[in-house]
Coordinates of C-alpha atoms in Angstrom, one line a residue:
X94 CA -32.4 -55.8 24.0
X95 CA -31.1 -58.3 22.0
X96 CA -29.3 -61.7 22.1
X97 CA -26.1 -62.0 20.0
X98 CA -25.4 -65.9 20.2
X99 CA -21.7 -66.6 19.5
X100 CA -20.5 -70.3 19.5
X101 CA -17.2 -70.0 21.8
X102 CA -13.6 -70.7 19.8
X103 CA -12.0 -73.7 20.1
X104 CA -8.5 -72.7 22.3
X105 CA -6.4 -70.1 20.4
X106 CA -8.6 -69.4 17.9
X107 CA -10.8 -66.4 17.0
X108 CA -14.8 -66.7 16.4
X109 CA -13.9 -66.4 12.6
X110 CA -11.5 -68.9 12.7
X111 CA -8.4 -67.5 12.7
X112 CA -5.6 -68.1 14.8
X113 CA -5.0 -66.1 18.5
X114 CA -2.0 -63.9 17.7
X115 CA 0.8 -64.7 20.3
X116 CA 1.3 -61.9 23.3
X117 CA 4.4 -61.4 21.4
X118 CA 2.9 -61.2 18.2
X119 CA 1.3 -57.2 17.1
X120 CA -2.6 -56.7 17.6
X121 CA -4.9 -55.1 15.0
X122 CA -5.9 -51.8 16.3
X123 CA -9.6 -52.3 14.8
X124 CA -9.6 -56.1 16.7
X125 CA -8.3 -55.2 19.4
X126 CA -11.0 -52.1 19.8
X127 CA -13.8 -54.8 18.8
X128 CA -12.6 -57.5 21.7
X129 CA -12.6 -54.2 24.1
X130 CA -16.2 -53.4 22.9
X131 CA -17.4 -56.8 23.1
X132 CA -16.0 -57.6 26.4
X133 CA -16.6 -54.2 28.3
X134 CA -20.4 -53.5 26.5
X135 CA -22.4 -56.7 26.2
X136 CA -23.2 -58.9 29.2
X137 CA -22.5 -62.3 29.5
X138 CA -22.1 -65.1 31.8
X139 CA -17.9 -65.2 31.7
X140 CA -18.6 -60.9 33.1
X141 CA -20.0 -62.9 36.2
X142 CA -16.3 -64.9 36.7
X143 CA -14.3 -62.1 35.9
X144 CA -16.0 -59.8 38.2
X145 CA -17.2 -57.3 35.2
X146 CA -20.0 -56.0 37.5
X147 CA -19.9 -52.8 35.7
X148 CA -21.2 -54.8 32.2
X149 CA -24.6 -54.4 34.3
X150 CA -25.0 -51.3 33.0
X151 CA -22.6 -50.8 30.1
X152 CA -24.6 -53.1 27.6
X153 CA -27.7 -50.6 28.3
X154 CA -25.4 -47.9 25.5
X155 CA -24.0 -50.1 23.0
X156 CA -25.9 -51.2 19.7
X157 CA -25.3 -53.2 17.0
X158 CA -27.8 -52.5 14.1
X159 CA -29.6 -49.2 13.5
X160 CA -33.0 -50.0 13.7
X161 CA -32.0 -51.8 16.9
X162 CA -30.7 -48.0 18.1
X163 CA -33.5 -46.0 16.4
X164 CA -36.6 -47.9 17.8
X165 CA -35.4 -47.9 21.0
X166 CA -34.1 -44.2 20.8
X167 CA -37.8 -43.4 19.9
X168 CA -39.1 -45.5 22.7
X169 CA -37.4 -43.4 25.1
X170 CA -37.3 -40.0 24.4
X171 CA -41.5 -40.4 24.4
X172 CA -41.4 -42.0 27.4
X173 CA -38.8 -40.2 28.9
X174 CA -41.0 -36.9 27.8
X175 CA -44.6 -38.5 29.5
X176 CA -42.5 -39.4 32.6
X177 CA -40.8 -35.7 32.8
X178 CA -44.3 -34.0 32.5
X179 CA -45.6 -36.1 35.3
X180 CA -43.0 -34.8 37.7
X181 CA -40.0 -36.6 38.1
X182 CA -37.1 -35.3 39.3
X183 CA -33.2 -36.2 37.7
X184 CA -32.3 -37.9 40.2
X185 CA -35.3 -40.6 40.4
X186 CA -35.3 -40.4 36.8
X187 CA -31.2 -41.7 36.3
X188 CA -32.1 -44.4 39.7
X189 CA -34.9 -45.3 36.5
X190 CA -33.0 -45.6 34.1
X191 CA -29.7 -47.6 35.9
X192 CA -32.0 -49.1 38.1
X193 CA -33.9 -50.8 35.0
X194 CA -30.6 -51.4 33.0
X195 CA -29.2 -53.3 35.9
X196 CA -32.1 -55.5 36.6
X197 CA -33.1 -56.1 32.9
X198 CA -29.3 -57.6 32.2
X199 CA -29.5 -59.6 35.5
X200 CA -32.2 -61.2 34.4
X201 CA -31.1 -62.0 31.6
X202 CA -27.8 -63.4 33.2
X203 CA -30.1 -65.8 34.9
X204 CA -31.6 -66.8 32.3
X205 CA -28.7 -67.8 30.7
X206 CA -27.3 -69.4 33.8
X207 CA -30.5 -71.9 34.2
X208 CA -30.3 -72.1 30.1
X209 CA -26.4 -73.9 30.5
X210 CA -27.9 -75.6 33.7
X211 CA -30.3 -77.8 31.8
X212 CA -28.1 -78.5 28.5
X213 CA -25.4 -80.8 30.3
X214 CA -25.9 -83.1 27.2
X215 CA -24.4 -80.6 25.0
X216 CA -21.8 -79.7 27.6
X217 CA -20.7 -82.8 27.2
X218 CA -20.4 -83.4 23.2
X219 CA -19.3 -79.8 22.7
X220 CA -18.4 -76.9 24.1
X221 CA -21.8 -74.6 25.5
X222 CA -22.7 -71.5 23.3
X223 CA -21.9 -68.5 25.0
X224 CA -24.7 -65.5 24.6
X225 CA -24.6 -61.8 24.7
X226 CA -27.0 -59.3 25.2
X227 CA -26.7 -55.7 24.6
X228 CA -29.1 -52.3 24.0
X229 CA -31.6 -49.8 25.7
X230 CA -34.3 -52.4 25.4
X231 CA -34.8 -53.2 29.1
X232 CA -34.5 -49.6 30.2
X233 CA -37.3 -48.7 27.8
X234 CA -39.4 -51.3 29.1
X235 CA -38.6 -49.8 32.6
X236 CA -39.4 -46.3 31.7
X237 CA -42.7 -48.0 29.8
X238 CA -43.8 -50.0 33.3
X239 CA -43.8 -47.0 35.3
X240 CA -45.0 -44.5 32.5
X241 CA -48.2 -46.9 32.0
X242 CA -48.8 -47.0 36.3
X243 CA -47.8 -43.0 36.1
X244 CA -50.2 -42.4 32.9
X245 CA -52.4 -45.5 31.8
X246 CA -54.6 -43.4 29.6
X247 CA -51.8 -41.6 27.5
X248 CA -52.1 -42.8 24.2
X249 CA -49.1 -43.8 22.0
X250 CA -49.1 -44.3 18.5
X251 CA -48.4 -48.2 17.6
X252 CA -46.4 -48.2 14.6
X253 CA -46.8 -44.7 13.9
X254 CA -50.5 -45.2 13.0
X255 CA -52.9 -47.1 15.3
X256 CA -53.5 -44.6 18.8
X257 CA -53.2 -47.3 21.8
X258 CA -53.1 -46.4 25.3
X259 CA -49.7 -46.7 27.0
X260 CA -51.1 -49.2 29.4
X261 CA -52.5 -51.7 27.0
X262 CA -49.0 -51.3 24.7
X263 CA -47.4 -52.5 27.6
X264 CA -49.5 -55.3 28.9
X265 CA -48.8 -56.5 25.1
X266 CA -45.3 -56.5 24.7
X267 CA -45.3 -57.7 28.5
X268 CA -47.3 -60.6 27.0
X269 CA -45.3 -61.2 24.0
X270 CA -42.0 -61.6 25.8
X271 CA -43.4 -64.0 28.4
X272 CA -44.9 -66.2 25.9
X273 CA -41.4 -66.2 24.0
X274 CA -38.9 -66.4 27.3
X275 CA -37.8 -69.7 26.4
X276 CA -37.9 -69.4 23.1
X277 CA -34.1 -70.4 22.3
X278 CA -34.3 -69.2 18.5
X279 CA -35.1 -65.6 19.5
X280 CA -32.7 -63.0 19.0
X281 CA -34.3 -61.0 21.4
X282 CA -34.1 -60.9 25.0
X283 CA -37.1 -61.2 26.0
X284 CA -35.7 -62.0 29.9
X285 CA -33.8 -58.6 29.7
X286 CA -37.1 -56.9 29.1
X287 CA -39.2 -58.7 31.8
X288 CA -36.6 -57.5 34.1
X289 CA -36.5 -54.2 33.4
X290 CA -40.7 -53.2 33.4
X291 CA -40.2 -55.5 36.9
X292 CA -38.0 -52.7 38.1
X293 CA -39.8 -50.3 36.3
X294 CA -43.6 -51.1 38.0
X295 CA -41.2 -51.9 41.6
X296 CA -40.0 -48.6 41.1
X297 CA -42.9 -46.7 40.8
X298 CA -44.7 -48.6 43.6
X299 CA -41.6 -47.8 45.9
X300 CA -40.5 -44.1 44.6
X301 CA -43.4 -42.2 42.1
X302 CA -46.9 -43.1 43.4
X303 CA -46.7 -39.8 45.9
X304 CA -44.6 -38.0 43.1
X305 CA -46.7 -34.5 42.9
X306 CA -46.6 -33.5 39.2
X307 CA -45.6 -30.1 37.2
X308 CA -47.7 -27.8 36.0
X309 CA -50.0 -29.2 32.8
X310 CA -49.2 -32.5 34.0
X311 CA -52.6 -33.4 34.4
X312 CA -52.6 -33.0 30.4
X313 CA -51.0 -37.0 30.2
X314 CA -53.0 -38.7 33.5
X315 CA -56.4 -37.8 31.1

């Protein structure tokens, strides 16, 4: 998942600088389908205020950049394939995936909430950034958590080259987004993850341990 920083406008004015049409004035088609996208598929904190509860989940389809879409497109169809083979049914597996979208952008809504609690100063000299979030990221990680309790010695290939089990690929990207969680300069939201392989590895615990598995399923739990 990743952050997309944007510095709020000053009243009436657009990020880029230009001036809020009037309500009576005509909208752009094309802006007024961008405001729609950015307000309705990226969570933020002003979703919270305005009661866009369903931004919990809707951030989990939109993408900005394509290697932002394809990595994580990758990410899940193999995990999404291991978790499958082991047995789960469609309905545990959409609770998965919703269940890990919702807790990965929550987390990442209170992150940003503590964030604007301890910058008062610049509250005070100027108005506070806003930050959005948006992609699959923390369902992946989700799916990954309880693929890697579901089928620790599966092996995945780390950049396409080096075999690593799906365990120890987790533990290391589990790693990497603790040690940068308050990293303000990331563009990358590493909250959002945290909070979606913490649903993920909940999930399991609560709903997959007992899950029997289909036939040749013992092929991924080698």
């Amino acid at each position: 998942m990743g952050n997309l920083p944007v510095p709020p406008p000053p009243p009436q004015q657009y990020p880029n600088g230009a001036r809020r049409p009037s309500p009576s004035a005509p909208s752009s088609p094309r802006r007024k389908m961008l405001d729609d996208l950015v307000t309705h598929f990226t969570v933020k904190l002003d979703d919270v205020k305005q009661h866009r509860w369903w931004t919990l989940v809707t951030p989990a389809f939109s993408h900005v950049q394509t290697y932002h879409i394809l990595g994580n497109l990758f990410a899940f169809s193999t995990f999404s394939r291991m978790l499958l083979a082991y047995g789960i049914g469609p309905v545990r597996y959409a609770v998965l995936i919703l269940g890990s979208a919702v807790s990965g952008n929550a987390a990442f809504l209170y992150q940003a909430a503590q964030r604007q609690q301890t910058q008062q100063w610049q509250r005070q000299r100027r108005q506070p950034q806003e930050t959005r979030a948006l992609g699959l990221s923390g369902v992946v990680m989700g799916l990954g958590a309880a693929v890697s309790l579901a089928t620790p010695r599966f092996k995945v290939l780390l950049f396409g080259v080096v075999p690593v089990p799906v365990w120890l690929l987790m533990a290391l990207y589990t790693v990497y987004d603790s040690a940068r969680l308050d990293d303000q300069a990331s563009t990358t939201g590493h909250a959002a993850h945290l909070g979606g392989a913490a649903f993920g590895v909940l999930y399991y615990v609560a709903a997959l341990r007992a899950q029997a598995g289909l036939p040749f399923a013992w092929v991924f739990r080698r």
